[in-house]
Tab-separated table of C-alpha atoms in Angstrom:
chain	number	residue	atom	x	y	z
O	1	MET	CA	0.000	0.000	0.000
O	2	SER	CA	1.123	3.492	-0.710
O	3	ALA	CA	1.311	6.048	2.030
O	4	THR	CA	-1.253	8.791	1.691
O	5	PRO	CA	0.592	11.877	3.020
O	6	THR	CA	2.456	12.281	-0.294
O	7	THR	CA	-0.739	13.156	-2.192
O	8	GLY	CA	-3.019	14.341	0.605
O	9	LEU	CA	-5.745	11.932	-0.603
O	10	ALA	CA	-6.671	8.407	0.402
O	11	ARG	CA	-8.397	6.340	-2.302
O	12	VAL	CA	-10.686	4.062	-0.314
O	13	THR	CA	-13.767	1.927	-0.846
O	14	VAL	CA	-16.696	2.646	1.454
O	15	VAL	CA	-19.098	-0.274	1.923
O	16	THR	CA	-22.656	0.722	2.864
O	17	PRO	CA	-25.630	-1.552	3.522
O	18	ASP	CA	-26.786	-0.963	-0.086
O	19	ARG	CA	-23.705	-0.312	-2.238
O	20	ARG	CA	-19.947	0.101	-2.530
O	21	VAL	CA	-18.549	3.569	-3.261
O	22	ASP	CA	-14.992	4.321	-4.406
O	23	LEU	CA	-13.874	7.720	-3.106
O	24	ALA	CA	-10.731	9.844	-2.809
O	25	LEU	CA	-10.860	11.458	0.633
O	26	PRO	CA	-8.533	14.185	1.977
O	27	THR	CA	-6.269	12.918	4.735
O	28	ASN	CA	-5.867	16.272	6.506
O	29	VAL	CA	-9.557	16.932	7.255
O	30	ALA	CA	-11.275	15.648	10.383
O	31	LEU	CA	-13.572	12.716	9.711
O	32	ALA	CA	-16.505	14.662	11.167
O	33	GLY	CA	-16.228	17.085	8.249
O	34	LEU	CA	-16.260	14.247	5.709
O	35	LEU	CA	-19.254	12.283	7.007
O	36	PRO	CA	-21.966	14.575	5.510
O	37	SER	CA	-20.444	14.168	2.045
O	38	LEU	CA	-20.099	10.416	2.570
O	39	LEU	CA	-23.773	10.153	3.469
O	40	GLN	CA	-24.723	11.998	0.274
O	41	HIS	CA	-22.713	9.541	-1.828
O	42	ALA	CA	-24.152	6.589	0.082
O	43	GLY	CA	-27.758	7.429	-0.777
O	44	GLU	CA	-30.460	10.063	-0.542
O	45	SER	CA	-32.105	8.754	2.629
O	46	PHE	CA	-28.991	7.796	4.578
O	47	ALA	CA	-28.823	11.003	6.618
O	48	ASP	CA	-32.496	10.693	7.617
O	49	ASP	CA	-32.151	6.987	8.369
O	50	GLY	CA	-29.316	7.753	10.757
O	51	GLU	CA	-31.666	9.656	13.063
O	52	GLN	CA	-33.560	6.432	13.736
O	53	HIS	CA	-30.593	4.469	15.092
O	54	GLY	CA	-28.221	7.109	16.498
O	55	GLY	CA	-26.199	8.011	13.409
O	56	TRP	CA	-23.528	6.424	11.233
O	57	MET	CA	-19.880	5.644	11.784
O	58	LEU	CA	-16.942	4.216	9.822
O	59	ARG	CA	-15.214	0.991	10.812
O	60	ARG	CA	-12.266	-0.887	9.401
O	61	SER	CA	-12.636	-4.475	8.254
O	62	ASP	CA	-11.508	-5.715	11.679
O	63	GLY	CA	-14.201	-3.638	13.413
O	64	ALA	CA	-11.907	-0.860	14.654
O	65	GLU	CA	-13.790	2.431	14.908
O	66	LEU	CA	-12.519	5.542	13.133
O	67	VAL	CA	-12.597	8.538	15.474
O	68	THR	CA	-14.525	11.484	14.039
O	69	GLN	CA	-12.343	14.094	15.753
O	70	ASP	CA	-9.152	12.895	14.021
O	71	THR	CA	-8.093	13.045	10.382
O	72	LEU	CA	-7.686	10.010	8.162
O	73	GLY	CA	-3.956	10.648	8.040
O	74	ALA	CA	-3.685	10.609	11.832
O	75	GLN	CA	-5.526	7.267	11.869
O	76	GLU	CA	-3.241	5.829	9.160
O	77	VAL	CA	-5.909	5.209	6.528
O	78	HIS	CA	-4.077	4.215	3.323
O	79	ASP	CA	-4.899	3.848	-0.354
O	80	GLY	CA	-6.975	0.787	-1.200
O	81	GLU	CA	-8.381	0.366	2.300
O	82	LEU	CA	-11.912	-0.973	2.789
O	83	LEU	CA	-14.114	1.037	5.176
O	84	HIS	CA	-17.601	0.095	6.360
O	85	LEU	CA	-20.348	2.673	6.930
O	86	VAL	CA	-22.527	1.101	9.642
O	87	PRO	CA	-25.028	2.253	12.301
O	88	ARG	CA	-23.248	3.667	15.337
O	89	HIS	CA	-24.772	1.302	17.900
O	90	GLU	CA	-24.603	-1.834	15.779
O	91	GLU	CA	-22.583	-4.653	17.322
O	92	TRP	CA	-19.626	-5.639	15.157
O	93	PRO	CA	-19.231	-9.417	14.908
O	94	GLU	CA	-16.145	-10.956	16.438
O	95	VAL	CA	-13.512	-12.295	14.063
O	96	ASP	CA	-13.511	-16.100	13.790
O	97	TYR	CA	-10.091	-17.731	13.952
O	98	ASP	CA	-9.227	-21.201	12.704
O	99	ASP	CA	-6.157	-21.425	14.928
O	100	ILE	CA	-6.373	-21.162	18.723
O	101	VAL	CA	-2.931	-19.527	18.763
O	102	HIS	CA	-4.212	-16.598	16.676
O	103	THR	CA	-7.213	-16.314	18.990
O	104	ILE	CA	-4.967	-16.121	22.056
O	105	ALA	CA	-2.745	-13.513	20.371
O	106	ALA	CA	-5.762	-11.397	19.385
O	107	GLY	CA	-7.096	-11.564	22.929
O	108	SER	CA	-3.771	-10.589	24.482
O	109	ARG	CA	-3.488	-7.525	22.234
O	110	ARG	CA	-6.683	-6.159	23.778
O	111	TYR	CA	-5.000	-5.737	27.159
O	112	GLY	CA	-2.202	-3.421	26.125
O	113	GLN	CA	0.149	-2.433	23.372
O	114	PRO	CA	3.217	-4.621	22.792
O	115	TRP	CA	6.733	-3.348	23.314
O	116	SER	CA	7.673	-1.189	20.349
O	117	PRO	CA	10.698	0.800	19.160
O	118	ALA	CA	9.051	3.925	20.596
O	119	THR	CA	8.776	2.165	23.958
O	120	THR	CA	12.467	1.280	23.764
O	121	ARG	CA	13.312	4.936	23.158
O	122	ARG	CA	11.226	6.079	26.140
O	123	ALA	CA	12.664	3.380	28.395
O	124	THR	CA	16.255	4.290	27.555
O	125	MET	CA	15.477	7.951	28.194
O	126	LEU	CA	14.073	7.107	31.629
O	127	VAL	CA	17.135	5.017	32.460
O	128	GLY	CA	19.406	7.868	31.376
O	129	ALA	CA	17.402	10.374	33.416
O	130	ALA	CA	17.588	8.107	36.466
O	131	ALA	CA	21.364	7.799	36.082
O	132	LEU	CA	21.750	11.575	35.834
O	133	ALA	CA	19.488	12.015	38.868
O	134	VAL	CA	21.867	9.773	40.813
O	135	VAL	CA	24.735	11.952	39.580
O	136	MET	CA	22.923	15.018	40.907
O	137	VAL	CA	22.448	13.403	44.323
O	138	ILE	CA	26.124	12.428	44.456
O	139	LEU	CA	27.191	15.975	43.590
O	140	LEU	CA	24.978	17.456	46.308
O	141	ARG	CA	26.457	15.040	48.857
O	142	SER	CA	30.089	15.637	47.873
O	143	GLY	CA	30.778	18.831	49.788
O	144	PRO	CA	31.868	21.035	51.259
O	145	SER	CA	34.075	22.048	49.544
O	146	TRP	CA	31.763	22.658	46.565
O	147	THR	CA	34.297	23.850	43.991
O	148	LEU	CA	34.758	20.529	42.213
O	149	PRO	CA	31.044	19.522	42.336
O	150	GLY	CA	30.123	22.966	40.995
O	151	TRP	CA	32.466	22.699	38.028
O	152	VAL	CA	31.342	19.137	37.321
O	153	ALA	CA	27.672	20.185	37.354
O	154	ALA	CA	28.357	23.182	35.103
O	155	GLY	CA	30.428	21.038	32.744
O	156	LEU	CA	27.688	18.404	32.527
O	157	ALA	CA	25.184	21.162	31.757
O	158	VAL	CA	27.322	22.393	28.864
O	159	VAL	CA	27.859	18.882	27.487
O	160	LEU	CA	24.177	17.959	27.747
O	161	LEU	CA	23.081	21.229	26.164
O	162	ILE	CA	25.468	20.902	23.218
O	163	THR	CA	24.463	17.262	22.761
O	164	GLY	CA	20.772	18.152	22.785
O	165	VAL	CA	21.218	20.881	20.182
O	166	ALA	CA	23.295	18.559	18.000
O	167	LEU	CA	20.716	15.773	18.218
O	168	SER	CA	17.928	18.174	17.325
O	169	ARG	CA	19.635	20.039	14.492
O	170	ALA	CA	22.328	17.807	13.029
O	171	MET	CA	20.654	14.416	13.510
O	172	ALA	CA	17.018	15.576	13.151
O	173	ASP	CA	16.030	13.801	16.373
O	174	ALA	CA	14.065	16.550	18.088
O	175	GLN	CA	12.501	14.312	20.732
O	176	THR	CA	15.816	13.043	22.088
O	177	GLY	CA	17.378	16.477	21.672
O	178	VAL	CA	14.685	18.100	23.795
O	179	PHE	CA	15.060	15.440	26.468
O	180	VAL	CA	18.846	15.772	26.709
O	181	ALA	CA	18.834	19.576	26.569
O	182	ALA	CA	16.089	19.817	29.200
O	183	ILE	CA	18.139	17.701	31.618
O	184	SER	CA	20.945	20.251	31.327
O	185	LEU	CA	18.807	22.937	33.008
O	186	PRO	CA	18.880	21.582	36.594
O	187	PHE	CA	22.613	20.927	36.237
O	188	ALA	CA	23.132	24.536	35.109
O	189	PHE	CA	21.206	25.803	38.136
O	190	THR	CA	23.063	23.494	40.524
O	191	GLY	CA	26.425	24.390	39.032
O	192	GLY	CA	25.741	28.086	39.413
O	193	ALA	CA	24.753	27.662	43.050
O	194	LEU	CA	27.813	25.560	43.935
O	195	LEU	CA	30.537	27.377	41.991
O	196	ILE	CA	30.861	30.163	44.561
O	197	ALA	CA	29.656	28.186	47.579
O	198	GLY	CA	33.161	27.357	48.813
O	199	ASP	CA	32.901	25.645	52.199
O	200	THR	CA	29.381	26.907	52.938
O	201	ALA	CA	26.765	24.345	53.912
O	202	LEU	CA	23.893	23.851	51.485
O	203	THR	CA	21.396	25.157	54.032
O	204	ASP	CA	23.385	28.400	54.329
O	205	LEU	CA	23.455	29.300	50.628
O	206	GLY	CA	22.100	32.786	50.037
O	207	ALA	CA	21.266	35.437	47.481
O	208	PRO	CA	24.630	35.480	45.612
O	209	HIS	CA	24.388	31.746	44.990
O	210	LEU	CA	20.756	32.059	43.860
O	211	LEU	CA	21.675	34.931	41.544
O	212	LEU	CA	24.451	33.030	39.766
O	213	ALA	CA	22.334	29.870	39.591
O	214	SER	CA	19.442	31.803	38.051
O	215	VAL	CA	21.745	33.502	35.543
O	216	LEU	CA	23.151	30.170	34.356
O	217	LEU	CA	19.668	28.649	34.231
O	218	THR	CA	18.406	31.542	32.124
O	219	GLY	CA	21.396	31.372	29.787
O	220	ALA	CA	21.100	27.614	29.277
O	221	SER	CA	17.365	27.964	28.652
O	222	LEU	CA	17.908	30.665	26.037
O	223	VAL	CA	20.457	28.494	24.228
O	224	GLY	CA	18.055	25.550	24.360
O	225	TYR	CA	15.184	27.670	23.063
O	226	ALA	CA	17.256	28.862	20.123
O	227	GLY	CA	19.009	25.579	19.379
O	228	VAL	CA	16.416	22.850	19.941
O	229	ALA	CA	13.641	22.547	17.392
O	230	ASP	CA	10.823	21.284	19.609
O	231	SER	CA	9.070	21.680	22.990
O	232	ALA	CA	9.973	25.331	23.458
O	233	ARG	CA	7.756	25.379	26.554
O	234	LEU	CA	10.470	23.680	28.640
O	235	PHE	CA	13.052	26.319	27.831
O	236	VAL	CA	10.572	29.185	28.215
O	237	ALA	CA	9.817	27.749	31.650
O	238	GLY	CA	13.540	27.773	32.418
O	239	VAL	CA	13.841	31.403	31.339
O	240	THR	CA	10.813	32.369	33.445
O	241	THR	CA	12.081	30.557	36.529
O	242	GLY	CA	15.548	32.040	36.088
O	243	LEU	CA	14.255	35.594	35.750
O	244	ILE	CA	12.056	35.223	38.825
O	245	GLY	CA	15.000	33.800	40.765
O	246	MET	CA	17.187	36.721	39.708
O	247	CYS	CA	14.545	39.193	40.881
O	248	GLY	CA	14.361	37.544	44.294
O	249	ALA	CA	18.148	37.453	44.662
O	250	VAL	CA	18.498	41.107	43.673
O	251	LEU	CA	15.880	42.123	46.250
O	252	VAL	CA	17.864	40.396	48.990
O	253	LEU	CA	21.139	41.928	47.796
O	254	LEU	CA	19.477	45.354	47.917
O	255	GLY	CA	18.810	44.916	51.627
O	256	LEU	CA	15.514	43.052	52.007
O	257	ASP	CA	15.316	40.080	54.317
O	258	ALA	CA	14.566	36.662	52.867
O	259	VAL	CA	10.904	36.528	53.925
O	260	PRO	CA	9.926	39.979	52.556
O	261	ALA	CA	11.774	39.247	49.305
O	262	THR	CA	10.035	35.872	48.971
O	263	SER	CA	6.685	37.542	49.643
O	264	ALA	CA	7.300	40.107	46.911
O	265	VAL	CA	8.330	37.395	44.451
O	266	LEU	CA	5.251	35.306	45.286
O	267	ALA	CA	2.973	38.299	44.675
O	268	ALA	CA	4.631	38.849	41.294
O	269	VAL	CA	4.187	35.169	40.406
O	270	VAL	CA	0.482	35.306	41.217
O	271	LEU	CA	0.049	38.388	39.035
O	272	ILE	CA	1.957	36.801	36.131
O	273	ALA	CA	-0.832	34.289	35.460
O	274	PRO	CA	-3.476	36.867	34.395
O	275	ALA	CA	-0.949	38.698	32.210
O	276	SER	CA	0.592	35.605	30.597
O	277	PRO	CA	-1.931	35.214	27.705
O	278	LEU	CA	-1.336	38.776	26.479
O	279	LEU	CA	2.408	38.303	26.907
O	280	ALA	CA	2.271	35.097	24.855
O	281	ILE	CA	0.323	36.829	22.084
O	282	ARG	CA	2.927	39.598	21.897
O	283	LEU	CA	5.969	37.346	22.022
O	284	GLY	CA	4.380	34.780	19.708
O	285	LYS	CA	3.686	37.545	17.168
O	286	ILE	CA	0.119	36.456	16.502
O	287	PRO	CA	-1.315	38.785	13.826
O	288	VAL	CA	-4.101	40.754	15.501
O	289	PRO	CA	-6.657	42.726	13.434
O	290	ALA	CA	-6.080	46.461	13.685
O	291	LEU	CA	-8.833	48.503	15.293
O	292	PRO	CA	-10.431	51.058	12.924
O	293	GLU	CA	-9.296	54.604	13.613
O	294	ASN	CA	-12.383	56.194	12.057
O	295	ALA	CA	-15.733	55.266	10.532
O	296	GLY	CA	-14.316	54.943	7.030
O	297	ALA	CA	-11.680	52.459	8.153
O	298	VAL	CA	-14.418	49.965	9.076
O	299	PHE	CA	-15.005	49.203	5.390
O	300	GLU	CA	-11.325	48.874	4.483
O	301	ASP	CA	-10.000	45.383	3.809
O	302	GLN	CA	-7.614	43.986	6.367
O	303	PRO	CA	-4.254	42.768	5.009
O	304	TYR	CA	-4.341	39.072	4.209
O	305	VAL	CA	-2.227	36.823	6.424
O	306	PRO	CA	-1.457	33.325	5.067
O	307	ALA	CA	-2.960	30.538	7.143
O	308	PRO	CA	0.362	28.664	7.659
O	309	ARG	CA	1.863	31.806	9.156
O	310	VAL	CA	-1.083	32.165	11.547
O	311	PHE	CA	-0.879	28.497	12.552
O	312	ALA	CA	2.846	28.828	13.260
O	313	ALA	CA	2.277	31.965	15.344
O	314	VAL	CA	-0.501	30.303	17.345
O	315	ALA	CA	1.681	27.253	18.035
O	316	ARG	CA	4.564	29.501	19.093
O	317	ALA	CA	2.328	31.550	21.394
O	318	ASP	CA	0.878	28.396	22.939
O	319	GLU	CA	4.371	27.101	23.724
O	320	ILE	CA	5.301	30.450	25.280
O	321	LEU	CA	2.120	30.565	27.359
O	322	THR	CA	2.615	27.021	28.611
O	323	GLY	CA	6.258	27.704	29.432
O	324	VAL	CA	5.524	30.933	31.310
O	325	LEU	CA	2.845	29.229	33.392
O	326	LEU	CA	5.129	26.267	34.082
O	327	GLY	CA	8.060	28.446	35.116
O	328	ALA	CA	5.888	30.709	37.259
O	329	SER	CA	4.335	27.659	38.913
O	330	VAL	CA	7.760	26.218	39.770
O	331	ALA	CA	8.860	29.510	41.317
O	332	GLY	CA	5.518	29.889	43.081
O	333	SER	CA	5.748	26.382	44.523
O	334	VAL	CA	9.175	27.159	46.003
O	335	CYS	CA	7.932	30.443	47.486
O	336	LEU	CA	4.837	28.789	48.962
O	337	ALA	CA	6.897	25.963	50.435
O	338	VAL	CA	9.217	28.511	52.076
O	339	LEU	CA	6.513	30.852	53.368
O	340	GLY	CA	4.391	27.944	54.569
O	341	THR	CA	7.075	27.103	57.128
O	342	VAL	CA	7.457	30.675	58.419
O	343	GLY	CA	5.342	32.113	61.191
O	344	GLY	CA	3.527	35.412	61.151
O	345	LEU	CA	-0.092	36.185	60.383
O	346	SER	CA	0.558	38.285	57.279
O	347	VAL	CA	2.934	35.704	55.783
O	348	LEU	CA	0.509	32.826	56.306
O	349	LEU	CA	-2.339	34.948	54.979
O	350	LEU	CA	-0.309	35.751	51.851
O	351	ALA	CA	0.453	32.059	51.311
O	352	THR	CA	-3.257	31.257	51.675
O	353	VAL	CA	-4.369	33.958	49.251
O	354	ALA	CA	-1.655	33.058	46.728
O	355	ALA	CA	-2.587	29.366	46.810
O	356	LEU	CA	-6.254	30.245	46.284
O	357	ALA	CA	-5.373	32.586	43.415
O	358	LEU	CA	-3.356	29.904	41.627
O	359	LEU	CA	-6.110	27.326	42.078
O	360	LEU	CA	-8.781	29.731	40.818
O	361	ARG	CA	-6.671	30.663	37.780
O	362	THR	CA	-6.726	27.073	36.529
O	363	ARG	CA	-10.323	27.332	35.357
O	364	LEU	CA	-9.427	30.024	32.792
O	365	PHE	CA	-7.033	27.784	30.822
O	366	LEU	CA	-8.514	24.993	28.716
O	367	ALA	CA	-5.382	22.961	27.951
O	368	THR	CA	-4.298	20.338	30.467
O	369	ARG	CA	-0.630	21.287	30.032
O	370	GLN	CA	-1.504	24.799	31.224
O	371	ARG	CA	-3.858	23.891	34.052
O	372	VAL	CA	-1.762	21.240	35.756
O	373	PRO	CA	1.232	23.462	36.733
O	374	LEU	CA	-1.031	26.049	38.378
O	375	LEU	CA	-3.005	23.316	40.096
O	376	VAL	CA	0.140	21.675	41.462
O	377	ALA	CA	1.523	25.014	42.688
O	378	GLY	CA	-1.720	25.831	44.485
O	379	LEU	CA	-1.841	22.398	46.110
O	380	VAL	CA	1.778	22.785	47.250
O	381	GLY	CA	0.731	25.961	49.035
O	382	VAL	CA	-2.243	24.260	50.668
O	383	ALA	CA	-0.084	21.325	51.778
O	384	SER	CA	2.554	23.663	53.243
O	385	LEU	CA	-0.076	25.538	55.226
O	386	VAL	CA	-1.653	22.343	56.535
O	387	VAL	CA	1.722	20.979	57.638
O	388	HIS	CA	2.642	24.272	59.316
O	389	LEU	CA	-0.665	24.628	61.153
O	390	SER	CA	-0.676	20.999	62.287
O	391	THR	CA	2.873	21.238	63.667
O	392	GLY	CA	1.746	23.343	66.617
O	393	MET	CA	-0.983	20.905	67.675
O	394	ASN	CA	-0.562	18.124	70.199
O	395	PRO	CA	-0.417	14.628	68.636
O	396	ASP	CA	-3.998	13.621	69.487
O	397	THR	CA	-5.503	16.833	68.143
O	398	ARG	CA	-3.313	16.590	65.055
O	399	VAL	CA	-4.583	13.096	64.276
O	400	ILE	CA	-8.234	13.981	64.805
O	401	VAL	CA	-8.339	17.381	63.133
O	402	THR	CA	-5.820	16.931	60.332
O	403	ALA	CA	-6.389	13.309	59.339
O	404	VAL	CA	-10.176	13.349	59.617
O	405	GLY	CA	-10.464	16.827	58.117
O	406	LEU	CA	-8.307	15.972	55.118
O	407	ALA	CA	-10.224	12.724	54.603
O	408	VAL	CA	-13.497	14.671	54.512
O	409	VAL	CA	-12.028	17.232	52.109
O	410	ALA	CA	-10.703	14.445	49.872
O	411	GLY	CA	-14.143	12.835	49.797
O	412	LEU	CA	-15.809	16.128	48.892
O	413	VAL	CA	-13.275	16.793	46.125
O	414	ILE	CA	-13.683	13.318	44.642
O	415	GLY	CA	-17.471	13.548	44.864
O	416	GLY	CA	-17.482	16.959	43.228
O	417	GLY	CA	-15.189	15.711	40.476
O	418	VAL	CA	-17.459	12.760	39.747
O	419	ALA	CA	-20.572	14.946	39.761
O	420	TYR	CA	-19.222	17.747	37.573
O	421	SER	CA	-17.590	15.346	35.136
O	422	LYS	CA	-21.113	14.326	34.127
O	423	ARG	CA	-22.686	17.789	34.032
O	424	SER	CA	-21.559	21.386	33.822
O	425	PRO	CA	-21.585	23.450	37.015
O	426	SER	CA	-24.256	26.062	37.530
O	427	PRO	CA	-23.650	29.495	35.946
O	428	TYR	CA	-24.119	30.972	39.413
O	429	ILE	CA	-21.109	29.010	40.654
O	430	GLY	CA	-19.046	30.295	37.734
O	431	ARG	CA	-20.114	33.862	38.422
O	432	PHE	CA	-19.319	33.505	42.123
O	433	LEU	CA	-15.859	32.140	41.315
O	434	GLU	CA	-15.218	35.064	38.957
O	435	MET	CA	-16.009	37.595	41.679
O	436	PHE	CA	-14.074	35.624	44.287
O	437	ASP	CA	-11.087	35.385	41.935
O	438	ALA	CA	-11.123	39.153	41.404
O	439	PHE	CA	-11.315	39.732	45.164
O	440	VAL	CA	-8.393	37.369	45.801
O	441	LEU	CA	-6.215	39.009	43.134
O	442	ILE	CA	-6.962	42.486	44.468
O	443	SER	CA	-6.051	41.404	47.990
O	444	VAL	CA	-2.673	39.951	46.984
O	445	ILE	CA	-0.828	43.279	46.768
O	446	PRO	CA	-1.857	44.795	50.158
O	447	ILE	CA	-1.260	41.487	51.942
O	448	ALA	CA	2.125	41.129	50.219
O	449	CYS	CA	3.022	44.641	51.375
O	450	ALA	CA	2.203	43.613	54.944
O	451	ALA	CA	4.255	40.418	54.634
O	452	ALA	CA	7.167	42.388	53.140
O	453	SER	CA	7.046	44.856	56.060
O	454	VAL	CA	6.294	47.785	53.750
O	455	TYR	CA	3.772	49.310	56.160
O	456	SER	CA	6.230	49.065	59.058
O	457	ALA	CA	8.910	50.781	56.980
O	458	VAL	CA	6.513	53.581	56.013
O	459	ARG	CA	5.448	54.112	59.614
O	460	GLY	CA	9.081	54.185	60.716
O	461	HIS	CA	10.009	56.662	57.985
O	462	PHE	CA	7.221	59.128	58.732
O	463	GLY	CA	7.276	58.625	62.476
């Protein structure tokens, strides 16, 4: 059989209950867009007949269903293939086998995909990542002194980054190149933190170490973004995390204590999420229609933008948006974990409000890759607060309040997930969450000022 992507058409035979139709179907159009035309070729009454039994669907000769949301090319439909147009709810007869061995093999294939070359690639990547994770642990346990571990980590970052770029560009293996280059980012950060650590304990590292680590992380991420041809979101996340880390380190070097600086950084992270879509549109260079400057401009034709250029800009903006949210979520998780262990009413209140803001922001992003980082960051904040508040309780109270309370909350969350997976929530709930989200965002800045001791400084300055 010939592969269809070379021509963009798949010459197939569609078998209906009444006839056989030979058609040339485009392979880059979703099957849902082709079904109306198929029904017209199948017969005049086919569309009306479908209303009586739930509609029509296409199956392969082995009974496999073709998904209407995907294209024929994505489902590997080739020239000369035989497709069956059958009622949607009709039971497809099981294939009869003459040999019991074939029957056993067919049954076993239903319970999972066999090991494939793609599985081998993923497995070797996981083994390599595990080995490098062990290397990271060994480096972090090899000091003080940290001079040699720092240079080793920085050297590994350079080697991994160059290897990833070479795999992506020279060998046209973008998947492996992304994987190798992405692993270089934590080594770059670790190397930057250890290079100037000297004989300092890891728990005593401060703003200078964070600043150099963030600079190296940002630099490695920029090289990866420019050199690797895929998954730009990972390197955008590295740039975002590095820039946020640099801001926090600079605040401490300018004289702020660690807790006020962390509070200011956390407030900035929370406010990044609402601004990230507009930032992604600008950086992704999505062509936006110009607003008319006068009444006559309404009737002027807008300049034509080729569709491939728009698609490329949208894909680029989506990668940037996902990367910014991922990087901000990583930085926010670290800030929440730090502030959740620090006492003080304003600090704990800021951690609570920030965690709520991140959790509420998730509902505004449709893609899973954009929701999950914010969700994880918010849950890290909640977990840090629960651990901090339960630490001051006596053991019996901790068991009763924390364990039972979390079990009840878990049950409510699971029950709500099951219920709202079957039906949409009420519009009143959505409206309430919108107002609550706005209130939480507005309250972040004044609470962050209290946690950063801004009000105390103002009172001290003006007497």
